[in-house]
């Protein structure tokens, strides 16, 4: 019953005691008295008398006295069962004057002291309203033991029971709580699992629907792509045919009037500077040559510019490739071939002062006045 954490100072003890009602104080005092009285029942004392405890007085300020004059905190009032003679004694006076055994006197004094110290626990817990929870109280009431009845009497007087009394029931109660908590946890786990499974089923259904919609969209996109591809192929075929027709028209409208000029004058002008490049090499997978008609076209290209115009190998090669190549593949091949040899032709024209180099990398040239003044170049 003794718990040091509840020990109070005299000031706190008096303050907390003032919070009790008279009925609560009487209940606590009677509780100590009845316990001490039970120790005296059926005891045979040395003098042959049968004594009983009729009162137990307590005063922490030692305002009580033994018959011997000694100041007391606890005063025991005993009565002779036959003569009804009473004596007010201290705990040690039992053995000294009444023949009470030292064992019995020590037992009574020890328990009374524990009850008085335990009173601090009651005052402390009452002051802080530290009562067991309602579920724990209900469990204790169901046990119907002498201890549970003691606890109930304290509660009936609005007093908190001792911790040591509650401890008699705490382990079993905790086991019940743990069992209930485990059952609750299992139920919550099952509920969460069922909810999660429903969510998974819903998500799976939504994913299947999204997959079906996606597959349908893919089919639609494939069909649209195929239709667009067919349309583009048809448009490309038309474009190629139109381009071929346009190319032939250009040759007819632009080149053919100069065909004789190009044959008689243009080729004569350019071919000397393309020596060794006008014949197609045999069995060469990457031939480098310039045809006679391309020589005439170069002369025609230069004829369309005036002295001082800037020309480049790249632009000239692209212009020639567009004329001599009917398809894109042909034009790409012609561009690559002509780009590799036009620079050499232009450099040879530069040495003759017919062109003037205008760039450090040899790709830019200016048409000179000497070139335009050649008799064969005049229109």
PDB file of C-alpha atoms in Angstrom, residues 57-351:
ATOM      1  CA  UNK A  57      -7.840   8.364  16.839  1.00  0.00           C
ATOM      2  CA  UNK A  58      -5.290  10.025  14.561  1.00  0.00           C
ATOM      3  CA  UNK A  59      -3.689  13.473  14.890  1.00  0.00           C
ATOM      4  CA  UNK A  60      -0.509  14.175  12.893  1.00  0.00           C
ATOM      5  CA  UNK A  61       0.253  17.175  15.141  1.00  0.00           C
ATOM      6  CA  UNK A  62       0.608  14.879  18.200  1.00  0.00           C
ATOM      7  CA  UNK A  63      -2.235  16.445  20.145  1.00  0.00           C
ATOM      8  CA  UNK A  64      -3.209  13.013  21.555  1.00  0.00           C
ATOM      9  CA  UNK A  65      -1.710  11.356  24.675  1.00  0.00           C
ATOM     10  CA  UNK A  66      -1.216   7.913  26.086  1.00  0.00           C
ATOM     11  CA  UNK A  67      -2.338   7.188  29.636  1.00  0.00           C
ATOM     12  CA  UNK A  68       1.336   7.360  30.501  1.00  0.00           C
ATOM     13  CA  UNK A  69       1.426  10.962  29.303  1.00  0.00           C
ATOM     14  CA  UNK A  70       3.303  10.325  26.059  1.00  0.00           C
ATOM     15  CA  UNK A  71       2.268  12.405  23.043  1.00  0.00           C
ATOM     16  CA  UNK A  72       0.754  10.370  20.238  1.00  0.00           C
ATOM     17  CA  UNK A  73      -0.105  10.614  16.562  1.00  0.00           C
ATOM     18  CA  UNK A  74      -2.259   7.453  16.760  1.00  0.00           C
ATOM     19  CA  UNK A  75      -4.301   6.716  19.872  1.00  0.00           C
ATOM     20  CA  UNK A  76      -5.914   3.301  20.383  1.00  0.00           C
ATOM     21  CA  UNK A  77      -8.993   3.163  22.623  1.00  0.00           C
ATOM     22  CA  UNK A  78      -9.541  -0.384  23.919  1.00  0.00           C
ATOM     23  CA  UNK A  79     -12.270  -1.790  26.131  1.00  0.00           C
ATOM     24  CA  UNK A  80     -12.387  -4.766  28.515  1.00  0.00           C
ATOM     25  CA  UNK A  81     -15.115  -7.051  27.171  1.00  0.00           C
ATOM     26  CA  UNK A  82     -16.278  -7.942  30.711  1.00  0.00           C
ATOM     27  CA  UNK A  83     -15.803  -4.793  32.815  1.00  0.00           C
ATOM     28  CA  UNK A  84     -16.138  -2.312  29.930  1.00  0.00           C
ATOM     29  CA  UNK A  85     -13.093  -0.555  31.350  1.00  0.00           C
ATOM     30  CA  UNK A  86     -11.441   1.600  28.647  1.00  0.00           C
ATOM     31  CA  UNK A  87      -7.826   2.645  28.102  1.00  0.00           C
ATOM     32  CA  UNK A  88      -6.331   5.180  25.708  1.00  0.00           C
ATOM     33  CA  UNK A  89      -2.916   3.946  24.696  1.00  0.00           C
ATOM     34  CA  UNK A  90      -0.119   4.287  22.198  1.00  0.00           C
ATOM     35  CA  UNK A  91       1.052   1.361  20.078  1.00  0.00           C
ATOM     36  CA  UNK A  92       4.038   0.525  22.298  1.00  0.00           C
ATOM     37  CA  UNK A  93       1.937   0.721  25.483  1.00  0.00           C
ATOM     38  CA  UNK A  94       0.111  -2.453  24.430  1.00  0.00           C
ATOM     39  CA  UNK A  95       3.118  -4.600  25.211  1.00  0.00           C
ATOM     40  CA  UNK A  96       4.388  -2.511  28.125  1.00  0.00           C
ATOM     41  CA  UNK A  97       1.233  -2.312  30.209  1.00  0.00           C
ATOM     42  CA  UNK A  98      -1.454  -4.670  28.839  1.00  0.00           C
ATOM     43  CA  UNK A  99       0.550  -7.792  28.152  1.00  0.00           C
ATOM     44  CA  UNK A 100      -0.150  -7.641  24.431  1.00  0.00           C
ATOM     45  CA  UNK A 101       2.433  -9.607  22.467  1.00  0.00           C
ATOM     46  CA  UNK A 102       5.145  -7.668  20.718  1.00  0.00           C
ATOM     47  CA  UNK A 103       4.159  -9.416  17.463  1.00  0.00           C
ATOM     48  CA  UNK A 104       0.540  -8.260  17.686  1.00  0.00           C
ATOM     49  CA  UNK A 105       1.480  -4.743  18.769  1.00  0.00           C
ATOM     50  CA  UNK A 106       4.008  -4.425  15.939  1.00  0.00           C
ATOM     51  CA  UNK A 107       1.504  -5.792  13.437  1.00  0.00           C
ATOM     52  CA  UNK A 108      -1.169  -3.319  14.480  1.00  0.00           C
ATOM     53  CA  UNK A 109       1.263  -0.381  14.541  1.00  0.00           C
ATOM     54  CA  UNK A 110       2.724  -1.314  11.170  1.00  0.00           C
ATOM     55  CA  UNK A 111      -0.650  -1.573   9.426  1.00  0.00           C
ATOM     56  CA  UNK A 112      -1.951   1.597  10.986  1.00  0.00           C
ATOM     57  CA  UNK A 113       1.205   3.416   9.854  1.00  0.00           C
ATOM     58  CA  UNK A 114       0.754   2.068   6.327  1.00  0.00           C
ATOM     59  CA  UNK A 115      -2.846   3.215   6.295  1.00  0.00           C
ATOM     60  CA  UNK A 116      -1.844   6.675   7.439  1.00  0.00           C
ATOM     61  CA  UNK A 117       0.888   6.877   4.800  1.00  0.00           C
ATOM     62  CA  UNK A 118      -1.552   5.432   2.265  1.00  0.00           C
ATOM     63  CA  UNK A 119      -3.841   8.299   3.122  1.00  0.00           C
ATOM     64  CA  UNK A 120      -1.383  10.544   1.245  1.00  0.00           C
ATOM     65  CA  UNK A 121      -2.042   8.477  -1.872  1.00  0.00           C
ATOM     66  CA  UNK A 122      -5.788   8.929  -1.492  1.00  0.00           C
ATOM     67  CA  UNK A 123      -5.445  12.674  -0.911  1.00  0.00           C
ATOM     68  CA  UNK A 124      -3.027  13.063  -3.852  1.00  0.00           C
ATOM     69  CA  UNK A 125      -5.197  11.129  -6.314  1.00  0.00           C
ATOM     70  CA  UNK A 126      -8.410  12.795  -5.078  1.00  0.00           C
ATOM     71  CA  UNK A 127      -6.834  16.225  -5.542  1.00  0.00           C
ATOM     72  CA  UNK A 128      -5.872  15.373  -9.159  1.00  0.00           C
ATOM     73  CA  UNK A 129      -9.088  13.471  -9.893  1.00  0.00           C
ATOM     74  CA  UNK A 130      -7.158  10.274 -10.717  1.00  0.00           C
ATOM     75  CA  UNK A 131      -9.920   7.662 -10.821  1.00  0.00           C
ATOM     76  CA  UNK A 132      -9.928   4.437 -12.856  1.00  0.00           C
ATOM     77  CA  UNK A 133     -11.824   4.645 -16.135  1.00  0.00           C
ATOM     78  CA  UNK A 134     -15.428   3.488 -16.326  1.00  0.00           C
ATOM     79  CA  UNK A 135     -14.663   0.309 -18.274  1.00  0.00           C
ATOM     80  CA  UNK A 136     -12.092  -0.770 -15.682  1.00  0.00           C
ATOM     81  CA  UNK A 137     -14.557  -0.047 -12.860  1.00  0.00           C
ATOM     82  CA  UNK A 138     -17.244  -2.095 -14.610  1.00  0.00           C
ATOM     83  CA  UNK A 139     -14.831  -4.996 -14.960  1.00  0.00           C
ATOM     84  CA  UNK A 140     -13.899  -4.835 -11.238  1.00  0.00           C
ATOM     85  CA  UNK A 141     -17.566  -4.777 -10.201  1.00  0.00           C
ATOM     86  CA  UNK A 142     -18.221  -7.978 -12.174  1.00  0.00           C
ATOM     87  CA  UNK A 143     -15.571  -9.876 -10.197  1.00  0.00           C
ATOM     88  CA  UNK A 144     -17.624  -9.731  -6.985  1.00  0.00           C
ATOM     89  CA  UNK A 145     -14.685 -10.357  -4.631  1.00  0.00           C
ATOM     90  CA  UNK A 146     -13.920  -8.871  -1.236  1.00  0.00           C
ATOM     91  CA  UNK A 147     -11.325  -6.641  -2.844  1.00  0.00           C
ATOM     92  CA  UNK A 148     -13.714  -5.473  -5.560  1.00  0.00           C
ATOM     93  CA  UNK A 149     -16.252  -4.651  -2.832  1.00  0.00           C
ATOM     94  CA  UNK A 150     -13.634  -2.616  -0.961  1.00  0.00           C
ATOM     95  CA  UNK A 151     -12.886  -0.690  -4.138  1.00  0.00           C
ATOM     96  CA  UNK A 152     -16.579  -0.084  -4.735  1.00  0.00           C
ATOM     97  CA  UNK A 153     -17.012   1.322  -1.218  1.00  0.00           C
ATOM     98  CA  UNK A 154     -14.228   3.855  -1.955  1.00  0.00           C
ATOM     99  CA  UNK A 155     -15.844   4.791  -5.228  1.00  0.00           C
ATOM    100  CA  UNK A 156     -19.235   5.135  -3.577  1.00  0.00           C
ATOM    101  CA  UNK A 157     -17.662   7.756  -1.311  1.00  0.00           C
ATOM    102  CA  UNK A 158     -16.110   9.513  -4.319  1.00  0.00           C
ATOM    103  CA  UNK A 159     -12.610   8.436  -3.266  1.00  0.00           C
ATOM    104  CA  UNK A 160      -9.952   6.830  -5.522  1.00  0.00           C
ATOM    105  CA  UNK A 161      -8.877   3.304  -4.520  1.00  0.00           C
ATOM    106  CA  UNK A 162      -5.294   2.373  -3.711  1.00  0.00           C
ATOM    107  CA  UNK A 163      -3.050   1.473  -6.665  1.00  0.00           C
ATOM    108  CA  UNK A 164      -2.186  -1.816  -4.980  1.00  0.00           C
ATOM    109  CA  UNK A 165      -5.864  -2.771  -4.903  1.00  0.00           C
ATOM    110  CA  UNK A 166      -6.338  -1.914  -8.565  1.00  0.00           C
ATOM    111  CA  UNK A 167      -3.211  -3.894  -9.431  1.00  0.00           C
ATOM    112  CA  UNK A 168      -5.006  -7.089  -8.341  1.00  0.00           C
ATOM    113  CA  UNK A 169      -7.222  -6.742 -11.416  1.00  0.00           C
ATOM    114  CA  UNK A 170      -4.980  -4.842 -13.852  1.00  0.00           C
ATOM    115  CA  UNK A 171      -3.218  -7.804 -15.544  1.00  0.00           C
ATOM    116  CA  UNK A 172      -6.426  -9.691 -16.337  1.00  0.00           C
ATOM    117  CA  UNK A 173      -8.086  -6.489 -17.497  1.00  0.00           C
ATOM    118  CA  UNK A 174      -5.133  -5.650 -19.736  1.00  0.00           C
ATOM    119  CA  UNK A 175      -5.360  -9.118 -21.273  1.00  0.00           C
ATOM    120  CA  UNK A 176      -9.034  -8.556 -22.055  1.00  0.00           C
ATOM    121  CA  UNK A 177      -8.219  -5.161 -23.573  1.00  0.00           C
ATOM    122  CA  UNK A 178      -5.430  -6.673 -25.651  1.00  0.00           C
ATOM    123  CA  UNK A 179      -7.776  -9.411 -26.889  1.00  0.00           C
ATOM    124  CA  UNK A 180     -10.447  -6.869 -27.821  1.00  0.00           C
ATOM    125  CA  UNK A 181      -7.868  -4.667 -29.516  1.00  0.00           C
ATOM    126  CA  UNK A 182      -6.547  -7.627 -31.500  1.00  0.00           C
ATOM    127  CA  UNK A 183     -10.077  -8.499 -32.602  1.00  0.00           C
ATOM    128  CA  UNK A 184     -10.722  -4.877 -33.533  1.00  0.00           C
ATOM    129  CA  UNK A 185      -7.455  -4.719 -35.461  1.00  0.00           C
ATOM    130  CA  UNK A 186      -8.343  -7.895 -37.348  1.00  0.00           C
ATOM    131  CA  UNK A 187     -11.783  -6.537 -38.165  1.00  0.00           C
ATOM    132  CA  UNK A 188     -10.311  -3.234 -39.365  1.00  0.00           C
ATOM    133  CA  UNK A 189      -7.669  -5.106 -41.374  1.00  0.00           C
ATOM    134  CA  UNK A 190     -10.332  -7.271 -43.004  1.00  0.00           C
ATOM    135  CA  UNK A 191     -12.430  -4.184 -43.755  1.00  0.00           C
ATOM    136  CA  UNK A 192      -9.437  -2.367 -45.264  1.00  0.00           C
ATOM    137  CA  UNK A 193      -8.513  -5.437 -47.300  1.00  0.00           C
ATOM    138  CA  UNK A 194     -12.059  -5.797 -48.606  1.00  0.00           C
ATOM    139  CA  UNK A 195     -12.141  -2.093 -49.458  1.00  0.00           C
ATOM    140  CA  UNK A 196      -8.747  -2.369 -51.179  1.00  0.00           C
ATOM    141  CA  UNK A 197      -9.889  -5.371 -53.188  1.00  0.00           C
ATOM    142  CA  UNK A 198     -12.960  -3.459 -54.352  1.00  0.00           C
ATOM    143  CA  UNK A 199     -10.722  -0.554 -55.305  1.00  0.00           C
ATOM    144  CA  UNK A 200      -8.364  -2.872 -57.193  1.00  0.00           C
ATOM    145  CA  UNK A 201     -11.299  -4.458 -59.009  1.00  0.00           C
ATOM    146  CA  UNK A 202     -12.600  -1.022 -59.972  1.00  0.00           C
ATOM    147  CA  UNK A 203      -9.164   0.102 -61.146  1.00  0.00           C
ATOM    148  CA  UNK A 204      -8.697  -3.098 -63.133  1.00  0.00           C
ATOM    149  CA  UNK A 205     -12.053  -2.550 -64.812  1.00  0.00           C
ATOM    150  CA  UNK A 206     -11.118   1.039 -65.620  1.00  0.00           C
ATOM    151  CA  UNK A 207      -7.731  -0.068 -66.973  1.00  0.00           C
ATOM    152  CA  UNK A 208      -9.393  -2.678 -69.211  1.00  0.00           C
ATOM    153  CA  UNK A 209     -11.769  -0.021 -70.492  1.00  0.00           C
ATOM    154  CA  UNK A 210      -8.842   2.366 -71.116  1.00  0.00           C
ATOM    155  CA  UNK A 211      -6.915  -0.401 -72.868  1.00  0.00           C
ATOM    156  CA  UNK A 212      -9.860  -1.198 -75.130  1.00  0.00           C
ATOM    157  CA  UNK A 213     -10.314   2.491 -75.907  1.00  0.00           C
ATOM    158  CA  UNK A 214      -6.584   2.824 -76.602  1.00  0.00           C
ATOM    159  CA  UNK A 215      -6.591  -0.214 -78.898  1.00  0.00           C
ATOM    160  CA  UNK A 216      -9.601   1.187 -80.737  1.00  0.00           C
ATOM    161  CA  UNK A 217      -7.825   4.540 -81.068  1.00  0.00           C
ATOM    162  CA  UNK A 218      -4.706   2.794 -82.380  1.00  0.00           C
ATOM    163  CA  UNK A 219      -6.786   1.034 -85.016  1.00  0.00           C
ATOM    164  CA  UNK A 220      -8.374   4.327 -86.008  1.00  0.00           C
ATOM    165  CA  UNK A 221      -4.968   6.023 -86.168  1.00  0.00           C
ATOM    166  CA  UNK A 222      -3.550   3.174 -88.247  1.00  0.00           C
ATOM    167  CA  UNK A 223      -6.488   3.417 -90.641  1.00  0.00           C
ATOM    168  CA  UNK A 224      -6.099   7.212 -90.822  1.00  0.00           C
ATOM    169  CA  UNK A 225      -2.346   6.880 -91.365  1.00  0.00           C
ATOM    170  CA  UNK A 226      -2.874   4.334 -94.133  1.00  0.00           C
ATOM    171  CA  UNK A 227      -5.418   6.617 -95.791  1.00  0.00           C
ATOM    172  CA  UNK A 228      -3.082   9.622 -95.488  1.00  0.00           C
ATOM    173  CA  UNK A 229      -0.207   7.529 -96.836  1.00  0.00           C
ATOM    174  CA  UNK A 230      -2.260   6.497 -99.852  1.00  0.00           C
ATOM    175  CA  UNK A 231      -3.318  10.107-100.400  1.00  0.00           C
ATOM    176  CA  UNK A 232       0.291  11.341-100.099  1.00  0.00           C
ATOM    177  CA  UNK A 233       1.502   8.652-102.470  1.00  0.00           C
ATOM    178  CA  UNK A 234      -1.152   9.667-104.970  1.00  0.00           C
ATOM    179  CA  UNK A 235      -0.219  13.341-104.493  1.00  0.00           C
ATOM    180  CA  UNK A 236       3.476  12.495-104.840  1.00  0.00           C
ATOM    181  CA  UNK A 237       2.854  10.550-108.008  1.00  0.00           C
ATOM    182  CA  UNK A 238       0.961  13.507-109.384  1.00  0.00           C
ATOM    183  CA  UNK A 239       3.718  15.880-108.270  1.00  0.00           C
ATOM    184  CA  UNK A 240       6.431  13.754-109.846  1.00  0.00           C
ATOM    185  CA  UNK A 241       4.524  13.548-113.097  1.00  0.00           C
ATOM    186  CA  UNK A 242       3.847  17.289-113.007  1.00  0.00           C
ATOM    187  CA  UNK A 243       7.515  17.932-112.185  1.00  0.00           C
ATOM    188  CA  UNK A 244       8.658  15.747-115.033  1.00  0.00           C
ATOM    189  CA  UNK A 245       6.306  17.564-117.344  1.00  0.00           C
ATOM    190  CA  UNK A 246       7.486  20.920-116.036  1.00  0.00           C
ATOM    191  CA  UNK A 247      11.111  19.854-116.460  1.00  0.00           C
ATOM    192  CA  UNK A 248      10.509  18.906-120.051  1.00  0.00           C
ATOM    193  CA  UNK A 249       8.649  22.171-120.604  1.00  0.00           C
ATOM    194  CA  UNK A 250      11.581  24.119-119.101  1.00  0.00           C
ATOM    195  CA  UNK A 251      14.055  22.343-121.305  1.00  0.00           C
ATOM    196  CA  UNK A 252      11.882  23.110-124.277  1.00  0.00           C
ATOM    197  CA  UNK A 253      11.185  26.731-123.359  1.00  0.00           C
ATOM    198  CA  UNK A 254      14.491  27.716-121.748  1.00  0.00           C
ATOM    199  CA  UNK A 255      17.243  25.477-123.013  1.00  0.00           C
ATOM    200  CA  UNK A 256      16.255  24.414-126.480  1.00  0.00           C
ATOM    201  CA  UNK A 257      16.479  27.931-128.008  1.00  0.00           C
ATOM    202  CA  UNK A 258      20.125  28.004-126.848  1.00  0.00           C
ATOM    203  CA  UNK A 259      20.766  24.424-127.817  1.00  0.00           C
ATOM    204  CA  UNK A 260      22.606  25.357-130.962  1.00  0.00           C
ATOM    205  CA  UNK A 261      24.458  28.170-129.188  1.00  0.00           C
ATOM    206  CA  UNK A 262      25.429  25.867-126.377  1.00  0.00           C
ATOM    207  CA  UNK A 263      26.624  23.225-128.853  1.00  0.00           C
ATOM    208  CA  UNK A 264      28.562  25.641-131.019  1.00  0.00           C
ATOM    209  CA  UNK A 265      29.902  28.105-128.458  1.00  0.00           C
ATOM    210  CA  UNK A 266      29.212  27.030-124.855  1.00  0.00           C
ATOM    211  CA  UNK A 267      30.803  23.617-125.103  1.00  0.00           C
ATOM    212  CA  UNK A 268      33.794  25.059-126.855  1.00  0.00           C
ATOM    213  CA  UNK A 269      34.149  27.564-124.029  1.00  0.00           C
ATOM    214  CA  UNK A 270      33.917  25.139-121.082  1.00  0.00           C
ATOM    215  CA  UNK A 271      35.210  21.813-122.442  1.00  0.00           C
ATOM    216  CA  UNK A 272      38.859  22.916-122.647  1.00  0.00           C
ATOM    217  CA  UNK A 273      38.729  23.558-118.878  1.00  0.00           C
ATOM    218  CA  UNK A 274      37.137  20.148-118.184  1.00  0.00           C
ATOM    219  CA  UNK A 275      39.846  18.161-119.947  1.00  0.00           C
ATOM    220  CA  UNK A 276      39.839  14.590-118.748  1.00  0.00           C
ATOM    221  CA  UNK A 277      36.400  14.961-117.098  1.00  0.00           C
ATOM    222  CA  UNK A 278      34.063  14.732-120.083  1.00  0.00           C
ATOM    223  CA  UNK A 279      34.221  10.983-120.592  1.00  0.00           C
ATOM    224  CA  UNK A 280      32.384   8.576-118.336  1.00  0.00           C
ATOM    225  CA  UNK A 281      34.855   6.127-116.722  1.00  0.00           C
ATOM    226  CA  UNK A 282      34.150   2.448-117.332  1.00  0.00           C
ATOM    227  CA  UNK A 283      33.359   0.107-114.413  1.00  0.00           C
ATOM    228  CA  UNK A 284      33.660   2.903-111.836  1.00  0.00           C
ATOM    229  CA  UNK A 285      31.004   2.684-109.051  1.00  0.00           C
ATOM    230  CA  UNK A 286      31.633   6.349-108.171  1.00  0.00           C
ATOM    231  CA  UNK A 287      32.379   8.078-111.488  1.00  0.00           C
ATOM    232  CA  UNK A 288      33.520  11.688-111.630  1.00  0.00           C
ATOM    233  CA  UNK A 289      32.901  13.278-115.003  1.00  0.00           C
ATOM    234  CA  UNK A 290      31.080  16.165-116.689  1.00  0.00           C
ATOM    235  CA  UNK A 291      29.146  15.563-119.868  1.00  0.00           C
ATOM    236  CA  UNK A 292      29.434  17.746-122.962  1.00  0.00           C
ATOM    237  CA  UNK A 293      25.867  18.982-122.554  1.00  0.00           C
ATOM    238  CA  UNK A 294      26.655  19.908-118.928  1.00  0.00           C
ATOM    239  CA  UNK A 295      29.573  21.979-120.240  1.00  0.00           C
ATOM    240  CA  UNK A 296      27.135  23.822-122.490  1.00  0.00           C
ATOM    241  CA  UNK A 297      24.742  24.331-119.545  1.00  0.00           C
ATOM    242  CA  UNK A 298      27.546  25.798-117.435  1.00  0.00           C
ATOM    243  CA  UNK A 299      28.208  28.305-120.186  1.00  0.00           C
ATOM    244  CA  UNK A 300      24.481  29.062-120.342  1.00  0.00           C
ATOM    245  CA  UNK A 301      24.385  29.524-116.535  1.00  0.00           C
ATOM    246  CA  UNK A 302      27.286  31.984-116.691  1.00  0.00           C
ATOM    247  CA  UNK A 303      25.666  33.680-119.717  1.00  0.00           C
ATOM    248  CA  UNK A 304      22.629  34.526-117.539  1.00  0.00           C
ATOM    249  CA  UNK A 305      24.820  36.472-115.082  1.00  0.00           C
ATOM    250  CA  UNK A 306      26.431  39.844-115.556  1.00  0.00           C
ATOM    251  CA  UNK A 307      30.008  40.765-114.711  1.00  0.00           C
ATOM    252  CA  UNK A 308      30.495  41.160-110.981  1.00  0.00           C
ATOM    253  CA  UNK A 309      27.810  38.626-110.011  1.00  0.00           C
ATOM    254  CA  UNK A 310      28.773  36.221-107.254  1.00  0.00           C
ATOM    255  CA  UNK A 311      28.407  32.512-108.023  1.00  0.00           C
ATOM    256  CA  UNK A 312      29.154  29.472-105.881  1.00  0.00           C
ATOM    257  CA  UNK A 313      29.983  25.874-106.608  1.00  0.00           C
ATOM    258  CA  UNK A 314      27.055  24.686-104.469  1.00  0.00           C
ATOM    259  CA  UNK A 315      24.425  26.836-106.193  1.00  0.00           C
ATOM    260  CA  UNK A 316      25.753  25.992-109.658  1.00  0.00           C
ATOM    261  CA  UNK A 317      25.807  22.263-108.886  1.00  0.00           C
ATOM    262  CA  UNK A 318      22.238  22.385-107.534  1.00  0.00           C
ATOM    263  CA  UNK A 319      21.048  24.287-110.621  1.00  0.00           C
ATOM    264  CA  UNK A 320      22.670  21.806-113.006  1.00  0.00           C
ATOM    265  CA  UNK A 321      21.439  18.778-110.995  1.00  0.00           C
ATOM    266  CA  UNK A 322      17.862  20.024-111.139  1.00  0.00           C
ATOM    267  CA  UNK A 323      18.101  20.198-114.944  1.00  0.00           C
ATOM    268  CA  UNK A 324      19.907  16.979-115.717  1.00  0.00           C
ATOM    269  CA  UNK A 325      18.147  14.835-113.090  1.00  0.00           C
ATOM    270  CA  UNK A 326      14.529  13.881-113.583  1.00  0.00           C
ATOM    271  CA  UNK A 327      14.037  12.249-110.171  1.00  0.00           C
ATOM    272  CA  UNK A 328      15.136  13.241-106.687  1.00  0.00           C
ATOM    273  CA  UNK A 329      17.605  10.347-106.573  1.00  0.00           C
ATOM    274  CA  UNK A 330      19.065  11.436-109.917  1.00  0.00           C
ATOM    275  CA  UNK A 331      19.352  15.022-108.720  1.00  0.00           C
ATOM    276  CA  UNK A 332      21.036  13.974-105.457  1.00  0.00           C
ATOM    277  CA  UNK A 333      23.563  11.870-107.339  1.00  0.00           C
ATOM    278  CA  UNK A 334      24.201  14.658-109.870  1.00  0.00           C
ATOM    279  CA  UNK A 335      24.617  17.259-107.109  1.00  0.00           C
ATOM    280  CA  UNK A 336      27.212  15.126-105.334  1.00  0.00           C
ATOM    281  CA  UNK A 337      29.113  14.447-108.545  1.00  0.00           C
ATOM    282  CA  UNK A 338      29.030  18.002-109.905  1.00  0.00           C
ATOM    283  CA  UNK A 339      30.014  19.551-106.552  1.00  0.00           C
ATOM    284  CA  UNK A 340      33.234  17.533-106.619  1.00  0.00           C
ATOM    285  CA  UNK A 341      34.317  18.692-110.108  1.00  0.00           C
ATOM    286  CA  UNK A 342      32.886  22.217-110.549  1.00  0.00           C
ATOM    287  CA  UNK A 343      35.435  23.634-108.162  1.00  0.00           C
ATOM    288  CA  UNK A 344      38.230  22.305-110.364  1.00  0.00           C
ATOM    289  CA  UNK A 345      36.580  23.742-113.502  1.00  0.00           C
ATOM    290  CA  UNK A 346      36.079  27.136-111.831  1.00  0.00           C
ATOM    291  CA  UNK A 347      39.659  27.167-110.602  1.00  0.00           C
ATOM    292  CA  UNK A 348      40.868  26.584-114.177  1.00  0.00           C
ATOM    293  CA  UNK A 349      38.622  29.451-115.353  1.00  0.00           C
ATOM    294  CA  UNK A 350      40.190  31.608-112.621  1.00  0.00           C
ATOM    295  CA  UNK A 351      43.677  30.969-113.926  1.00  0.00           C
TER     296      UNK A 351
END
